[in-house]
XYZ file of C-alpha atoms in Angstrom:
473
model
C 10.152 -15.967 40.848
C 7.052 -14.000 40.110
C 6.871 -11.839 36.670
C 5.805 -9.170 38.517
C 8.021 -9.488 41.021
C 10.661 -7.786 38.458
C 8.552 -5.787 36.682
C 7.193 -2.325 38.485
C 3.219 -2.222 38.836
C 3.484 1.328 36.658
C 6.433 0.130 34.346
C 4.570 -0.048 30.890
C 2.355 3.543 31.923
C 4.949 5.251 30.271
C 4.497 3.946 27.012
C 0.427 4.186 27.753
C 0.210 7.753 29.066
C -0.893 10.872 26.230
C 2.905 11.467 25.634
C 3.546 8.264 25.054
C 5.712 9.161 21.369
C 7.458 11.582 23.451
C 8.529 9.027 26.177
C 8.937 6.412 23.804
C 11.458 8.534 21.448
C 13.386 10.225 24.574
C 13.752 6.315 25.715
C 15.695 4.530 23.091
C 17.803 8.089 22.720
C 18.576 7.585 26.289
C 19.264 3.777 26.158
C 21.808 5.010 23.033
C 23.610 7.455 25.057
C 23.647 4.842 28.112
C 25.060 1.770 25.541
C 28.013 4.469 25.064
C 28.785 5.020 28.898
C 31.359 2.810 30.669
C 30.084 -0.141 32.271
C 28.990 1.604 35.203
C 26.936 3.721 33.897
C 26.198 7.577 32.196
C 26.620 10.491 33.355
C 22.756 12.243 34.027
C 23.718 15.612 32.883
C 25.422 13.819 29.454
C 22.353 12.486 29.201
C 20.228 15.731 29.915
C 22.406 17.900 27.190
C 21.473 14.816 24.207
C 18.145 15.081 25.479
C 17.689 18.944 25.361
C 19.798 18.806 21.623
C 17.823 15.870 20.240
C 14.332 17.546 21.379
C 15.716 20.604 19.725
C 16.260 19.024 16.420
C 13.261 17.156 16.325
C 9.832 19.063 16.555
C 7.748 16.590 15.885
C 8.671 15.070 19.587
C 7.301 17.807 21.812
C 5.130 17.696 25.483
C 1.922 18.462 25.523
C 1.029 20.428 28.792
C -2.520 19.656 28.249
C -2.626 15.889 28.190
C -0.524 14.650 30.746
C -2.561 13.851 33.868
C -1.678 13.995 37.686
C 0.877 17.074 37.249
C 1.020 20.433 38.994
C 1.247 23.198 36.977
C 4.343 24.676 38.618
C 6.396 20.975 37.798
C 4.969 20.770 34.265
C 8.246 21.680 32.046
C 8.686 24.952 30.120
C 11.533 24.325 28.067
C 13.458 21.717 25.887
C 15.659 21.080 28.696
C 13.076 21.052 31.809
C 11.578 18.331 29.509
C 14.765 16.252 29.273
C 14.241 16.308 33.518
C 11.348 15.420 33.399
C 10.905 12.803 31.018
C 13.857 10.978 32.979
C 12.242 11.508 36.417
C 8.800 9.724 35.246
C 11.248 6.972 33.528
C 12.941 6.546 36.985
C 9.863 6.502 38.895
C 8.175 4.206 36.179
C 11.433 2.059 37.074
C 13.333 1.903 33.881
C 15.888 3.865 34.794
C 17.958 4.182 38.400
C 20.020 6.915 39.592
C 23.035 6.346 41.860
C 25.256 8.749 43.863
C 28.823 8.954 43.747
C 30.969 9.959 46.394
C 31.662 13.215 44.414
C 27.485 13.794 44.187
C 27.846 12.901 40.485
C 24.357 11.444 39.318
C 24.921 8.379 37.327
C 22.299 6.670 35.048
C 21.637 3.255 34.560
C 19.067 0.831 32.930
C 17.046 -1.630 34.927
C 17.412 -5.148 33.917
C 14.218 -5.309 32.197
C 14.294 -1.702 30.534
C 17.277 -3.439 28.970
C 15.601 -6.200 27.637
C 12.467 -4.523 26.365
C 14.507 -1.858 24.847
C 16.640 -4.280 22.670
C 13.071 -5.929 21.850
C 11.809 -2.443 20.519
C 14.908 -2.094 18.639
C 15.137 -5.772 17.048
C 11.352 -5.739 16.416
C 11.814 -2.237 14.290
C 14.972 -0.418 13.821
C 13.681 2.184 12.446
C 12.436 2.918 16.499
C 15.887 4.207 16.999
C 15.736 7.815 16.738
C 19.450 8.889 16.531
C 20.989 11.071 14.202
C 23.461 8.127 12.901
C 20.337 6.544 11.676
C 18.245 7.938 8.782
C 15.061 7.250 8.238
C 15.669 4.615 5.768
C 18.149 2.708 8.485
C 18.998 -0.797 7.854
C 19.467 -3.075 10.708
C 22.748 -4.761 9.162
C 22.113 -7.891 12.065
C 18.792 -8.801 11.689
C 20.102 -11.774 9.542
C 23.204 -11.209 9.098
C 25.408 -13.791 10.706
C 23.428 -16.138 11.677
C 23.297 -18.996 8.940
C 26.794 -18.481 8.310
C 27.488 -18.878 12.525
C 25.607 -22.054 12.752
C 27.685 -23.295 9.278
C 31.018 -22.355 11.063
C 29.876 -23.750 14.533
C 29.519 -26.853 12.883
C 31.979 -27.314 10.763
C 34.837 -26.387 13.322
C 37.287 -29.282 13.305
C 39.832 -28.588 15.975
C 39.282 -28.709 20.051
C 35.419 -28.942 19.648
C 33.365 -28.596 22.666
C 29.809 -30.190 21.089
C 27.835 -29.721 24.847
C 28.636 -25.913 24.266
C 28.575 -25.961 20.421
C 25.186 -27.330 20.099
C 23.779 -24.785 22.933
C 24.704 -22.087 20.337
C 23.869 -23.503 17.284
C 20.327 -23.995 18.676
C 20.083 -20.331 19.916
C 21.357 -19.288 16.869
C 18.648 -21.420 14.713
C 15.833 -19.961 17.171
C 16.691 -16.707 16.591
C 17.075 -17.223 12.653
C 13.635 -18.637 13.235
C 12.083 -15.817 15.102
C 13.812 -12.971 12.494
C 12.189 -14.728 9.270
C 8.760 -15.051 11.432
C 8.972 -11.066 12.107
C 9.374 -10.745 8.281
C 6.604 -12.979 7.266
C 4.296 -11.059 9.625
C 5.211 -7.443 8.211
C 5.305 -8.670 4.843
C 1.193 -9.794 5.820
C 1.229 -6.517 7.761
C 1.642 -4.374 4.421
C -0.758 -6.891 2.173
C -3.447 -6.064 4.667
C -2.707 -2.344 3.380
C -3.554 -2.709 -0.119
C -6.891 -3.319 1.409
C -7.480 -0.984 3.679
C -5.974 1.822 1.871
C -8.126 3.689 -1.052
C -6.449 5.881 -2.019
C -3.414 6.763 -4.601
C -1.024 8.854 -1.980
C -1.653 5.901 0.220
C -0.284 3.190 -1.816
C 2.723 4.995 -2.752
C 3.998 5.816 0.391
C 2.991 1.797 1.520
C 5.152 1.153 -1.444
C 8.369 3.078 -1.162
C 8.198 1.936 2.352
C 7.905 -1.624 1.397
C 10.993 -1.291 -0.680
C 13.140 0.922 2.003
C 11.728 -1.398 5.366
C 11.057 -4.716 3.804
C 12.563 -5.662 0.440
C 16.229 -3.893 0.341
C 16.963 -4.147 4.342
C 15.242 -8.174 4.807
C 13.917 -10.106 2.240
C 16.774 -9.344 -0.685
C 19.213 -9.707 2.373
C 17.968 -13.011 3.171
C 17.770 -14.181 -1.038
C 21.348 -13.344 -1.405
C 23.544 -12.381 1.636
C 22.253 -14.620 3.554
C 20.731 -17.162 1.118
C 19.761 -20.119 2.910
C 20.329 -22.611 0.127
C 24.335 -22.079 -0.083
C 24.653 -23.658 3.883
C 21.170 -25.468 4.396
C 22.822 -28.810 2.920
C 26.077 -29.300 4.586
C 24.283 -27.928 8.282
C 21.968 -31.135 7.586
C 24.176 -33.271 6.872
C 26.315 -32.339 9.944
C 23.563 -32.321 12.556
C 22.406 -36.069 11.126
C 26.345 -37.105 11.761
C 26.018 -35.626 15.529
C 22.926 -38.143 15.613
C 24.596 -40.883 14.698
C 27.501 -40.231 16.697
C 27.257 -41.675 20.118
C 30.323 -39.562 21.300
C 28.932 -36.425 20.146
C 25.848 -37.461 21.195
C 26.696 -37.748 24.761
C 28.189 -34.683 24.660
C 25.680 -32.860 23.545
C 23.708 -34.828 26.579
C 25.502 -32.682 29.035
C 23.135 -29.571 28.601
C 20.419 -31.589 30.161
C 21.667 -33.440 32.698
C 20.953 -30.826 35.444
C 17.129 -30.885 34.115
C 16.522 -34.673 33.460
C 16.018 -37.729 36.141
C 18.434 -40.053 33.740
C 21.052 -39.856 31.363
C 18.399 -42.040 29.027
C 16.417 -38.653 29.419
C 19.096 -36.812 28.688
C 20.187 -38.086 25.694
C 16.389 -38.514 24.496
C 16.181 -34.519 25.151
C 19.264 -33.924 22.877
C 17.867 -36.054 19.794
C 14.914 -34.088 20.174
C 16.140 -30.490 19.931
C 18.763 -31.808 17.363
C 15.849 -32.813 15.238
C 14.380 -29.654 15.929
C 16.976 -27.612 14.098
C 17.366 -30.146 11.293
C 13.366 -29.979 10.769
C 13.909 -26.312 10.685
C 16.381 -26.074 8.487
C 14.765 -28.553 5.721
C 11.251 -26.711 6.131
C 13.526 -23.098 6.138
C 13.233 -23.427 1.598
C 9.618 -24.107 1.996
C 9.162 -20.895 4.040
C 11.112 -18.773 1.393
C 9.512 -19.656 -1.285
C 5.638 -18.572 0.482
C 7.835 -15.286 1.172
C 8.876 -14.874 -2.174
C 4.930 -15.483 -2.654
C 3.929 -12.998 -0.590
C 6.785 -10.544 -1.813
C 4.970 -10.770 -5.501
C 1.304 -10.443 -4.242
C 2.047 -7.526 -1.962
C 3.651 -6.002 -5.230
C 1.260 -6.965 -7.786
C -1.930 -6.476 -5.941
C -0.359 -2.482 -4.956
C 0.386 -1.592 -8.624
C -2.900 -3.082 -10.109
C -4.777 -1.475 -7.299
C -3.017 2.127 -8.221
C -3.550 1.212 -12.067
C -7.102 0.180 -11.607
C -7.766 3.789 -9.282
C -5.710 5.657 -11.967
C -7.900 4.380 -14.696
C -11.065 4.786 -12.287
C -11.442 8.516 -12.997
C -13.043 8.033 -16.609
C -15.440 5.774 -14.833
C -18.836 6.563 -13.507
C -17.607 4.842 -10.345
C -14.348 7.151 -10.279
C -16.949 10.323 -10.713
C -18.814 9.457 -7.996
C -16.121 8.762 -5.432
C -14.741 11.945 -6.341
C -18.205 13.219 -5.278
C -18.371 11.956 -1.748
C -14.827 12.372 -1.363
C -15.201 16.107 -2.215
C -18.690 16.245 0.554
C -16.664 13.978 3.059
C -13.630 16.901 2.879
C -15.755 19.590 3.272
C -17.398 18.103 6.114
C -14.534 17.830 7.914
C -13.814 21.947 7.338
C -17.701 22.931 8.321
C -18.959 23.158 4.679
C -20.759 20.579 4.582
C -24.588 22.919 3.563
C -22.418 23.862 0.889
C -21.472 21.057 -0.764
C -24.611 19.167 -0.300
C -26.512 22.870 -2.105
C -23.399 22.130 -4.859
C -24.136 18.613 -5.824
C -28.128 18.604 -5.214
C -27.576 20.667 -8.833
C -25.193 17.971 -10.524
C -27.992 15.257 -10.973
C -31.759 15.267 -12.117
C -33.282 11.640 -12.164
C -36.325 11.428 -13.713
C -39.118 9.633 -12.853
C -38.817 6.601 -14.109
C -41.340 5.309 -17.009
C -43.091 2.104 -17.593
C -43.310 0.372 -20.699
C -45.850 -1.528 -22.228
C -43.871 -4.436 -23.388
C -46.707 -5.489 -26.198
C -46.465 -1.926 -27.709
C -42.915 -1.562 -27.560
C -41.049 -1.449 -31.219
C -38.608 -3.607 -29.471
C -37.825 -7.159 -31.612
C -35.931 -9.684 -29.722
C -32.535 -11.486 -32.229
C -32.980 -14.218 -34.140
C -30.631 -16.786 -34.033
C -27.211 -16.504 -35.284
C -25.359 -17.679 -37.638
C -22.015 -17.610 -38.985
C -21.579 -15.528 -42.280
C -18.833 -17.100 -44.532
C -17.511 -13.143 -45.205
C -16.874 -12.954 -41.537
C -13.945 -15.578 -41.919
C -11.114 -13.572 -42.169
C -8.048 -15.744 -44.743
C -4.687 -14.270 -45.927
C -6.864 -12.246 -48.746
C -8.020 -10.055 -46.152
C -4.619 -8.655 -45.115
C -3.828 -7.268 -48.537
C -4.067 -3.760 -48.831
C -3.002 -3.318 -44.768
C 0.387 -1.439 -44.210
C 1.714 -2.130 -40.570
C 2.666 0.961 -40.150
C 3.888 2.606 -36.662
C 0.672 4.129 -36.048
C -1.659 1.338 -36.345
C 1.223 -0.921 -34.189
C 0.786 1.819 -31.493
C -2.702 1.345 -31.110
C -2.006 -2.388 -29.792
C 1.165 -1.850 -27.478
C 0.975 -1.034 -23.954
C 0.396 1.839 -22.630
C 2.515 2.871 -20.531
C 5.488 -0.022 -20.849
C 8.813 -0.349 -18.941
C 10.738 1.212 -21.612
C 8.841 4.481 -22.448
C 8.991 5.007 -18.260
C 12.204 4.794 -18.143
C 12.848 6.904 -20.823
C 10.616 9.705 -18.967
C 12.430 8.951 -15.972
C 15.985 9.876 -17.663
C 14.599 12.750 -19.441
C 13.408 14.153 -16.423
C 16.264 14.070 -14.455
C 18.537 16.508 -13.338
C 21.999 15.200 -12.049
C 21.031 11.730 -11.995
C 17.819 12.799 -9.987
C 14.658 12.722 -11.406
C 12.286 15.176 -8.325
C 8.646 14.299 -9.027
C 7.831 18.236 -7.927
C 9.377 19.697 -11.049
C 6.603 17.642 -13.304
C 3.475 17.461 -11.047
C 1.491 21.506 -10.630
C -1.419 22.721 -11.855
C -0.748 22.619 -15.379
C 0.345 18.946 -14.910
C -2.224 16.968 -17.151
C -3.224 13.775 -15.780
C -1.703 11.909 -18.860
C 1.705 12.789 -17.412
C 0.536 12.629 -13.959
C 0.080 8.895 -14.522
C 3.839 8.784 -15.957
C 5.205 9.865 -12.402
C 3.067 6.971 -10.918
C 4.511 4.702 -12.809
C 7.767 6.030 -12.601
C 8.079 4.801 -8.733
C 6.018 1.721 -9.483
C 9.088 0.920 -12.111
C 11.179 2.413 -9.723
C 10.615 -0.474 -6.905
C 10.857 -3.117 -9.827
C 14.371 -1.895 -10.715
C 15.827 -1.413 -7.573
C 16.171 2.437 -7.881
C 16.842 4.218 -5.005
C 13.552 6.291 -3.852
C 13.830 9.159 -0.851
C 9.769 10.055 -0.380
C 9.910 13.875 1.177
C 7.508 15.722 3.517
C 6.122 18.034 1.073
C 2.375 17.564 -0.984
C 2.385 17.799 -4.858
C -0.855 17.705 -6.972
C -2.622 18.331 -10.266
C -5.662 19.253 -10.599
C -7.263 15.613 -10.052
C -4.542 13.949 -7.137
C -1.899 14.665 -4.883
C 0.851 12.725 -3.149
C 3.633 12.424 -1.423
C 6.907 14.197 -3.006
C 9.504 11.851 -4.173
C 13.136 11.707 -5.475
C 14.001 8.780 -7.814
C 17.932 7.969 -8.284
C 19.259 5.238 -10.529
C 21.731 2.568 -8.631
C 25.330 2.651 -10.170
């Protein structure tokens, strides 16, 4: 059968068209309600009234009369709820959704096939796509690894009544799908290096951060390090798949999968020693591909905080100065004040013309060679008379270390919450600006909870994101 045969010509328009956030939103809130329903189905007008409340309670999800295309102004909606209608009418006619009849005239909603399928995609491929109130925005998807090492371990370590055809079939589904979860995390772990990059700014780099953390470290990678940690079944499912090799009972068993798409039972059997090898090759290259994650995990890390320290530092720079000066004529471009700023900074610089000097005139002497004065050598007789004092040993620590962060942290915090608005205004200098920086940058390193908020804070120099910083019990 033809692709395209299941799939409707205008099935992916929705997700194409100028409202496609709206559509896409209203979709998996709809696919939510529908997972609730019986078996047969949801009730439309259940559906409509989540719609209308969840439209309601979300403002940034709103249809724009202006950019849809092909609609008569008397059908465009007016309200929350006439856009509940008719968001599910252009799903239904985009064929993700049918509507049957009962007997009683009750509408009932259900899910094409292939709306199913793509929708479980969207969800598995980023659960933070599911819009519902049960989820926050920091939502962990508790099965994106969750299960399936141990499955495979239990699958093959059953001892009683053991059907191997049907065993194997879903220890091999399970070790693709293992496969396919670790792949998604290697390419958003790439996804956020990338960012360091293209990012340039402070406010940036934080918010790439905490999201890191909430998305990527607490909900995946640590999940897969310890939950899930490879290492504690990786041996024993070897060992057990080599046995089923080795095995000619098992072995012929296992056969049985392919005996419906092989000419021989030779075939078959050749088939299952392949995909058997297939999972133990997985499995023994599986500590390889942790350990370039763990890689990546650092470098994404490392490469963000130096990037924030080195822009932090920038400012006393004559490099920092003059990005602040095109940053300050590209903003006021983008308000119309652009004469302005260009008739403020043609008075910040006068460069001379430049002068040439006559090199045989010049008082200039070139050095002679060196050479090493004894005096210079410095020998226990040169420490006498130096007091370490605290003073002088604070002129050679870091600036900035763990501990004196954390300290600022807990004396900054009220209830156990230290709220990065109550330190950063106008009369925030940008000594202790740099404190709250590296208060989430320490923050991320220690596991601290982190809630970023909606709301802009800034000094006279940056601004960023607010943030809330709570310690872990």
């Amino acid at each position: 059968m033809d692709i395209f045969d299941i799939i409707p010509d205008n099935f992916f328009s929705l997700l194409s068209s100028k409202n496609k956030k709206l559509y896409l939103a209203c979709l998996l809130q709809t696919f939510k309600v529908y997972e609730t329903g019986s078996i047969l189905g949801v009730d439309k007008k259940i559906v409509v009234d989540d719609l209308q409340i969840f439209l309601e309670n979300n403002s940034k999800y709103f249809y724009n009369l202006d950019e849809e295309e092909n609609v008569d102004e008397e059908d465009k909606p007016q309200t929350k709820r006439d856009v509940a209608y008719y968001v599910l009418k252009r799903m239904e006619d985009c064929g993700w959704i049918y509507i049957d009849v009962t007997n009683d005239y009750v509408e009932i909603l259900n899910f094409s096939d292939v709306a199913i399928t793509v929708c479980e995609a969207l969800l598995n491929a980023y659960p933070q796509l599911d819009y519902s109130e049960d989820y926050p925005d920091d939502y962990v998807n508790p099965n994106e690894y969750q299960g399936y090492i141990y499955s495979i371990y239990s699958l093959l370590n059953k001892k009683d009544d053991v059907d191997y055809s049907l065993t194997f079939s879903l220890v091999y589904s399970e070790t693709r799908q293992l496969i396919r979860s670790i792949r998604r995390l290697d390419v958003r772990m790439k996804d956020y290096i990338q960012s360091v990059i293209d990012n340039t700014d402070i406010k940036s780099l934080m918010e790439k951060l905490v999201n890191y953390k909430n998305d990527i470290y607490e909900t995946s990678y640590i999940k897969l390090k310890i939950n899930d940690n490879i290492d504690r079944y990786r041996l024993d499912i070897i060992t057990r798949l080599e046995e089923y090799l080795k095995d000619e009972m098992i072995l012929n068993a296992v056969a049985l999968n392919y005996t419906a798409v092989t000419k021989t039972k030779e075939d078959a059997i050749r088939k299952a020693v392949k995909q058997i090898d297939e999972v133990i090759d997985a499995f023994a290259a599986l500590k390889e591909f942790i350990d370039e994650l763990d890689n990546k995990n650092r470098n994404y890390i490392n490469s963000t905080i130096g990037k924030i320290k080195f822009l932090l530092s920038e400012e006393d720079n004559v490099v920092g100065k003059l990005n602040r000066i095109l940053k300050y004529i590209k903003d006021s471009n983008k308000v119309g004040k652009l004469d302005k700023a260009m008739t403020l900074v043609d008075k910040l610089h006068d460069i001379p013309s430049l002068k040439i000097y006559d090199m045989e005139k010049s008082l200039y002497q070139p050095r002679g060679s060196y050479q090493r004065n004894p005096n210079q050598i410095l020998d226990e007789s040169g420490l006498t008379g130096i007091e370490l004092t605290d003073d002088l040993l604070g002129n050679f620590k870091n600036a900035y270390n763990e501990n004196e962060i954390i300290l600022f942290i807990e004396n900054n915090s009220v209830d156990g919450i230290f709220d990065a608005s109550r330190i950063v205004n106008d009369n925030c200098d940008n000594k202790t600006f740099m404190k709250v920086v590296y208060a989430i940058i320490i923050s991320v390193e220690k596991r601290y909870i982190i809630n970023l908020k909606d709301e802009i804070i800034e000094n006279k120099t940056y601004s960023i994101r607010n943030f809330t910083i709570r310690k872990t019990l």
